[in-house]
Amino acid sequence: MRKYATLLLTSAIAVSALATAAYAENPMVGGAAMYAQKNIVENAVNSKDHTTLVAAVKAAGLVETLQSAGPFTVFAPTNEAFAALPAGTVETLLKPENKDKLTKILTCHVIGAKAMGADVAAMAKADGGAHKVKTVGGCELSLKADGGKVTVTDENGNVANVTIADVEQSNGVIHVIDKVLLPKM
């Protein structure tokens, strides 16, 4: 009986260690741990680098969508990326009368599938270096992977670098980017 109890305890410790290791593999974002068992919104609200994005998601009424089952790939611009837009842009977009425009911009950062960095690299390689993908907002992005670096180009030719890749979520994955992607308007 003691041998069985020891085996159970050892197994429980091993399972706990594996679970901890699995969660430890997710990169920190904005000084916060990101948990694979939490959804995109539950994790994003903890990142000090994504307060503008979270405010925009709330203003656009997309919280419920990004908490749903997905799967989603979100290219998440940092506060610095939003700050690089022309002065007053973010404030203007957050106004209720601009909700449709804000929603269009935000949904152009979301793909209706889970695409890890390795998936993006494989798709880009298979397509000769760049893979075109439609977003849930109807925009077309060009994904490129070269030398371990992933970039995303919007319809206007703006290039965002993925600065933190493969942040797993319960409903997809987040890739942190350094620019706001804009649709043709």
PDB file of C-alpha atoms in Angstrom:
ATOM      1  CA  MET A   1       0.000   0.000   0.000  1.00  0.00           C
ATOM      2  CA  ARG A   2       2.854   2.395   0.862  1.00  0.00           C
ATOM      3  CA  LYS A   3       4.445   1.665  -2.531  1.00  0.00           C
ATOM      4  CA  TYR A   4       1.148   2.529  -4.268  1.00  0.00           C
ATOM      5  CA  ALA A   5       0.819   5.795  -2.295  1.00  0.00           C
ATOM      6  CA  THR A   6       4.407   6.735  -3.189  1.00  0.00           C
ATOM      7  CA  LEU A   7       3.701   5.997  -6.853  1.00  0.00           C
ATOM      8  CA  LEU A   8       0.565   8.175  -6.754  1.00  0.00           C
ATOM      9  CA  LEU A   9       2.435  11.025  -5.061  1.00  0.00           C
ATOM     10  CA  THR A  10       5.295  10.763  -7.552  1.00  0.00           C
ATOM     11  CA  SER A  11       2.808  10.782 -10.443  1.00  0.00           C
ATOM     12  CA  ALA A  12       0.991  13.806  -9.007  1.00  0.00           C
ATOM     13  CA  ILE A  13       4.279  15.700  -8.643  1.00  0.00           C
ATOM     14  CA  ALA A  14       5.268  14.794 -12.221  1.00  0.00           C
ATOM     15  CA  VAL A  15       1.912  15.955 -13.603  1.00  0.00           C
ATOM     16  CA  SER A  16       2.179  19.192 -11.603  1.00  0.00           C
ATOM     17  CA  ALA A  17       5.708  19.776 -12.903  1.00  0.00           C
ATOM     18  CA  LEU A  18       4.577  19.167 -16.490  1.00  0.00           C
ATOM     19  CA  ALA A  19       1.671  21.574 -16.088  1.00  0.00           C
ATOM     20  CA  THR A  20       3.950  24.214 -14.604  1.00  0.00           C
ATOM     21  CA  ALA A  21       6.477  23.705 -17.405  1.00  0.00           C
ATOM     22  CA  ALA A  22       3.749  24.019 -20.051  1.00  0.00           C
ATOM     23  CA  TYR A  23       2.583  27.333 -18.612  1.00  0.00           C
ATOM     24  CA  ALA A  24       6.136  28.551 -18.094  1.00  0.00           C
ATOM     25  CA  GLU A  25       6.798  28.222 -21.826  1.00  0.00           C
ATOM     26  CA  ASN A  26       4.382  31.049 -22.632  1.00  0.00           C
ATOM     27  CA  PRO A  27       6.311  34.328 -22.859  1.00  0.00           C
ATOM     28  CA  MET A  28       5.636  37.207 -20.503  1.00  0.00           C
ATOM     29  CA  VAL A  29       3.889  40.155 -22.172  1.00  0.00           C
ATOM     30  CA  GLY A  30       3.883  43.650 -20.770  1.00  0.00           C
ATOM     31  CA  GLY A  31       5.372  42.421 -17.517  1.00  0.00           C
ATOM     32  CA  ALA A  32       2.573  39.908 -16.971  1.00  0.00           C
ATOM     33  CA  ALA A  33       2.420  36.144 -17.157  1.00  0.00           C
ATOM     34  CA  MET A  34       0.246  34.874 -19.987  1.00  0.00           C
ATOM     35  CA  TYR A  35      -1.674  31.701 -19.244  1.00  0.00           C
ATOM     36  CA  ALA A  36      -2.558  29.249 -21.998  1.00  0.00           C
ATOM     37  CA  GLN A  37      -5.747  28.257 -20.159  1.00  0.00           C
ATOM     38  CA  LYS A  38      -7.058  31.862 -20.257  1.00  0.00           C
ATOM     39  CA  ASN A  39      -8.647  33.511 -23.284  1.00  0.00           C
ATOM     40  CA  ILE A  40      -7.279  36.448 -25.261  1.00  0.00           C
ATOM     41  CA  VAL A  41      -9.108  39.123 -23.259  1.00  0.00           C
ATOM     42  CA  GLU A  42      -8.332  37.570 -19.865  1.00  0.00           C
ATOM     43  CA  ASN A  43      -4.615  37.682 -20.671  1.00  0.00           C
ATOM     44  CA  ALA A  44      -4.502  41.006 -22.544  1.00  0.00           C
ATOM     45  CA  VAL A  45      -6.003  42.989 -19.665  1.00  0.00           C
ATOM     46  CA  ASN A  46      -2.929  42.113 -17.569  1.00  0.00           C
ATOM     47  CA  SER A  47      -0.351  43.424 -20.065  1.00  0.00           C
ATOM     48  CA  LYS A  48       0.826  46.950 -19.241  1.00  0.00           C
ATOM     49  CA  ASP A  49       1.935  47.212 -22.901  1.00  0.00           C
ATOM     50  CA  HIS A  50      -1.595  46.690 -24.242  1.00  0.00           C
ATOM     51  CA  THR A  51      -3.798  49.096 -22.293  1.00  0.00           C
ATOM     52  CA  THR A  52      -4.646  51.072 -25.440  1.00  0.00           C
ATOM     53  CA  LEU A  53      -5.564  47.893 -27.322  1.00  0.00           C
ATOM     54  CA  VAL A  54      -7.765  46.722 -24.445  1.00  0.00           C
ATOM     55  CA  ALA A  55      -9.517  50.122 -24.309  1.00  0.00           C
ATOM     56  CA  ALA A  56     -10.069  49.969 -28.081  1.00  0.00           C
ATOM     57  CA  VAL A  57     -11.446  46.404 -27.922  1.00  0.00           C
ATOM     58  CA  LYS A  58     -13.891  47.532 -25.228  1.00  0.00           C
ATOM     59  CA  ALA A  59     -14.914  50.659 -27.192  1.00  0.00           C
ATOM     60  CA  ALA A  60     -15.491  48.567 -30.318  1.00  0.00           C
ATOM     61  CA  GLY A  61     -17.623  46.045 -28.427  1.00  0.00           C
ATOM     62  CA  LEU A  62     -15.308  43.145 -29.294  1.00  0.00           C
ATOM     63  CA  VAL A  63     -14.702  41.787 -25.786  1.00  0.00           C
ATOM     64  CA  GLU A  64     -17.322  39.037 -26.080  1.00  0.00           C
ATOM     65  CA  THR A  65     -16.044  38.012 -29.506  1.00  0.00           C
ATOM     66  CA  LEU A  66     -12.443  37.700 -28.324  1.00  0.00           C
ATOM     67  CA  GLN A  67     -13.592  35.707 -25.303  1.00  0.00           C
ATOM     68  CA  SER A  68     -15.427  33.196 -27.502  1.00  0.00           C
ATOM     69  CA  ALA A  69     -14.078  29.783 -28.511  1.00  0.00           C
ATOM     70  CA  GLY A  70     -12.230  31.013 -31.588  1.00  0.00           C
ATOM     71  CA  PRO A  71      -9.707  29.980 -32.657  1.00  0.00           C
ATOM     72  CA  PHE A  72      -8.113  33.358 -33.332  1.00  0.00           C
ATOM     73  CA  THR A  73      -4.682  34.659 -34.180  1.00  0.00           C
ATOM     74  CA  VAL A  74      -4.383  38.215 -32.901  1.00  0.00           C
ATOM     75  CA  PHE A  75      -1.608  40.535 -33.998  1.00  0.00           C
ATOM     76  CA  ALA A  76      -1.600  42.746 -30.896  1.00  0.00           C
ATOM     77  CA  PRO A  77      -0.131  46.251 -31.313  1.00  0.00           C
ATOM     78  CA  THR A  78       1.561  47.708 -28.255  1.00  0.00           C
ATOM     79  CA  ASN A  79       0.774  51.060 -26.661  1.00  0.00           C
ATOM     80  CA  GLU A  80       3.872  52.416 -28.449  1.00  0.00           C
ATOM     81  CA  ALA A  81       2.443  51.263 -31.780  1.00  0.00           C
ATOM     82  CA  PHE A  82      -0.780  53.179 -31.124  1.00  0.00           C
ATOM     83  CA  ALA A  83       1.199  56.204 -29.913  1.00  0.00           C
ATOM     84  CA  ALA A  84       3.065  56.270 -33.258  1.00  0.00           C
ATOM     85  CA  LEU A  85      -0.191  57.029 -35.103  1.00  0.00           C
ATOM     86  CA  PRO A  86      -0.785  60.697 -35.957  1.00  0.00           C
ATOM     87  CA  ALA A  87      -1.656  62.828 -32.908  1.00  0.00           C
ATOM     88  CA  GLY A  88      -5.305  62.518 -31.876  1.00  0.00           C
ATOM     89  CA  THR A  89      -5.979  59.368 -33.921  1.00  0.00           C
ATOM     90  CA  VAL A  90      -6.558  57.039 -30.981  1.00  0.00           C
ATOM     91  CA  GLU A  91      -8.741  59.545 -29.123  1.00  0.00           C
ATOM     92  CA  THR A  92     -10.821  60.097 -32.259  1.00  0.00           C
ATOM     93  CA  LEU A  93     -11.219  56.359 -32.897  1.00  0.00           C
ATOM     94  CA  LEU A  94     -12.380  55.743 -29.314  1.00  0.00           C
ATOM     95  CA  LYS A  95     -15.360  58.089 -29.753  1.00  0.00           C
ATOM     96  CA  PRO A  96     -18.727  56.276 -30.059  1.00  0.00           C
ATOM     97  CA  GLU A  97     -19.414  57.821 -33.480  1.00  0.00           C
ATOM     98  CA  ASN A  98     -16.271  56.112 -34.837  1.00  0.00           C
ATOM     99  CA  LYS A  99     -17.076  52.616 -33.541  1.00  0.00           C
ATOM    100  CA  ASP A 100     -17.442  51.121 -37.050  1.00  0.00           C
ATOM    101  CA  LYS A 101     -14.062  52.439 -38.176  1.00  0.00           C
ATOM    102  CA  LEU A 102     -12.411  51.251 -34.936  1.00  0.00           C
ATOM    103  CA  THR A 103     -14.010  47.822 -35.312  1.00  0.00           C
ATOM    104  CA  LYS A 104     -12.723  47.564 -38.888  1.00  0.00           C
ATOM    105  CA  ILE A 105      -9.179  48.452 -37.805  1.00  0.00           C
ATOM    106  CA  LEU A 106      -9.180  46.017 -34.875  1.00  0.00           C
ATOM    107  CA  THR A 107     -10.683  43.109 -36.804  1.00  0.00           C
ATOM    108  CA  CYS A 108      -7.963  43.594 -39.416  1.00  0.00           C
ATOM    109  CA  HIS A 109      -5.576  42.370 -36.697  1.00  0.00           C
ATOM    110  CA  VAL A 110      -7.444  39.075 -36.252  1.00  0.00           C
ATOM    111  CA  ILE A 111      -7.309  35.875 -38.296  1.00  0.00           C
ATOM    112  CA  GLY A 112     -10.034  33.284 -37.774  1.00  0.00           C
ATOM    113  CA  ALA A 113      -7.558  30.430 -37.143  1.00  0.00           C
ATOM    114  CA  LYS A 114      -4.711  29.611 -34.786  1.00  0.00           C
ATOM    115  CA  ALA A 115      -1.400  30.284 -36.567  1.00  0.00           C
ATOM    116  CA  MET A 116       1.731  29.799 -34.492  1.00  0.00           C
ATOM    117  CA  GLY A 117       5.025  31.288 -35.698  1.00  0.00           C
ATOM    118  CA  ALA A 118       6.120  27.947 -37.170  1.00  0.00           C
ATOM    119  CA  ASP A 119       2.825  27.774 -39.101  1.00  0.00           C
ATOM    120  CA  VAL A 120       3.391  31.271 -40.509  1.00  0.00           C
ATOM    121  CA  ALA A 121       6.957  30.353 -41.510  1.00  0.00           C
ATOM    122  CA  ALA A 122       5.786  27.158 -43.228  1.00  0.00           C
ATOM    123  CA  MET A 123       2.986  28.950 -45.105  1.00  0.00           C
ATOM    124  CA  ALA A 124       5.322  31.755 -46.198  1.00  0.00           C
ATOM    125  CA  LYS A 125       7.944  29.271 -47.389  1.00  0.00           C
ATOM    126  CA  ALA A 126       5.331  27.239 -49.277  1.00  0.00           C
ATOM    127  CA  ASP A 127       4.120  30.427 -50.995  1.00  0.00           C
ATOM    128  CA  GLY A 128       7.577  31.586 -52.071  1.00  0.00           C
ATOM    129  CA  GLY A 129       8.350  33.829 -49.100  1.00  0.00           C
ATOM    130  CA  ALA A 130       5.040  35.571 -48.344  1.00  0.00           C
ATOM    131  CA  HIS A 131       1.633  34.175 -47.437  1.00  0.00           C
ATOM    132  CA  LYS A 132      -1.520  36.234 -48.025  1.00  0.00           C
ATOM    133  CA  VAL A 133      -4.287  35.812 -45.469  1.00  0.00           C
ATOM    134  CA  LYS A 134      -7.743  37.351 -45.005  1.00  0.00           C
ATOM    135  CA  THR A 135      -8.642  38.730 -41.599  1.00  0.00           C
ATOM    136  CA  VAL A 136     -12.029  38.561 -39.900  1.00  0.00           C
ATOM    137  CA  GLY A 137     -12.368  42.263 -40.822  1.00  0.00           C
ATOM    138  CA  GLY A 138     -11.966  41.458 -44.522  1.00  0.00           C
ATOM    139  CA  CYS A 139      -8.462  42.887 -44.843  1.00  0.00           C
ATOM    140  CA  GLU A 140      -5.631  41.085 -46.578  1.00  0.00           C
ATOM    141  CA  LEU A 141      -2.335  40.746 -44.740  1.00  0.00           C
ATOM    142  CA  SER A 142       0.961  39.462 -46.063  1.00  0.00           C
ATOM    143  CA  LEU A 143       2.839  37.273 -43.598  1.00  0.00           C
ATOM    144  CA  LYS A 144       6.567  36.768 -44.055  1.00  0.00           C
ATOM    145  CA  ALA A 145       9.130  34.772 -42.130  1.00  0.00           C
ATOM    146  CA  ASP A 146      12.831  35.172 -42.719  1.00  0.00           C
ATOM    147  CA  GLY A 147      15.651  34.069 -40.454  1.00  0.00           C
ATOM    148  CA  GLY A 148      13.343  33.522 -37.504  1.00  0.00           C
ATOM    149  CA  LYS A 149      11.807  36.998 -37.872  1.00  0.00           C
ATOM    150  CA  VAL A 150       8.095  37.310 -38.720  1.00  0.00           C
ATOM    151  CA  THR A 151       6.593  40.429 -40.286  1.00  0.00           C
ATOM    152  CA  VAL A 152       3.032  41.384 -41.142  1.00  0.00           C
ATOM    153  CA  THR A 153       2.301  43.822 -43.969  1.00  0.00           C
ATOM    154  CA  ASP A 154      -1.090  45.521 -44.201  1.00  0.00           C
ATOM    155  CA  GLU A 155      -2.967  46.593 -47.350  1.00  0.00           C
ATOM    156  CA  ASN A 156      -1.208  49.979 -47.295  1.00  0.00           C
ATOM    157  CA  GLY A 157       2.298  48.508 -47.239  1.00  0.00           C
ATOM    158  CA  ASN A 158       2.915  49.214 -43.535  1.00  0.00           C
ATOM    159  CA  VAL A 159       5.173  46.537 -42.045  1.00  0.00           C
ATOM    160  CA  ALA A 160       4.808  45.393 -38.444  1.00  0.00           C
ATOM    161  CA  ASN A 161       7.442  43.245 -36.775  1.00  0.00           C
ATOM    162  CA  VAL A 162       6.376  40.438 -34.486  1.00  0.00           C
ATOM    163  CA  THR A 163       8.269  41.262 -31.293  1.00  0.00           C
ATOM    164  CA  ILE A 164       6.834  38.460 -29.138  1.00  0.00           C
ATOM    165  CA  ALA A 165       5.489  35.385 -30.925  1.00  0.00           C
ATOM    166  CA  ASP A 166       3.445  32.379 -29.902  1.00  0.00           C
ATOM    167  CA  VAL A 167       1.639  33.590 -26.789  1.00  0.00           C
ATOM    168  CA  GLU A 168      -0.810  30.705 -26.511  1.00  0.00           C
ATOM    169  CA  GLN A 169      -4.373  31.353 -25.372  1.00  0.00           C
ATOM    170  CA  SER A 170      -7.272  29.010 -24.680  1.00  0.00           C
ATOM    171  CA  ASN A 171      -8.937  30.364 -27.833  1.00  0.00           C
ATOM    172  CA  GLY A 172      -5.922  30.934 -30.078  1.00  0.00           C
ATOM    173  CA  VAL A 173      -2.615  32.771 -30.071  1.00  0.00           C
ATOM    174  CA  ILE A 174      -1.336  36.320 -29.724  1.00  0.00           C
ATOM    175  CA  HIS A 175       1.657  37.716 -31.597  1.00  0.00           C
ATOM    176  CA  VAL A 176       2.759  41.115 -30.244  1.00  0.00           C
ATOM    177  CA  ILE A 177       3.540  43.619 -33.017  1.00  0.00           C
ATOM    178  CA  ASP A 178       5.192  47.041 -33.137  1.00  0.00           C
ATOM    179  CA  LYS A 179       2.794  48.817 -35.560  1.00  0.00           C
ATOM    180  CA  VAL A 180      -0.936  49.254 -35.968  1.00  0.00           C
ATOM    181  CA  LEU A 181      -2.165  47.539 -39.142  1.00  0.00           C
ATOM    182  CA  LEU A 182      -4.572  49.675 -41.159  1.00  0.00           C
ATOM    183  CA  PRO A 183      -7.144  48.680 -43.750  1.00  0.00           C
ATOM    184  CA  LYS A 184      -7.579  50.568 -46.996  1.00  0.00           C
ATOM    185  CA  MET A 185     -10.342  53.036 -46.346  1.00  0.00           C
TER     186      MET A 185
END
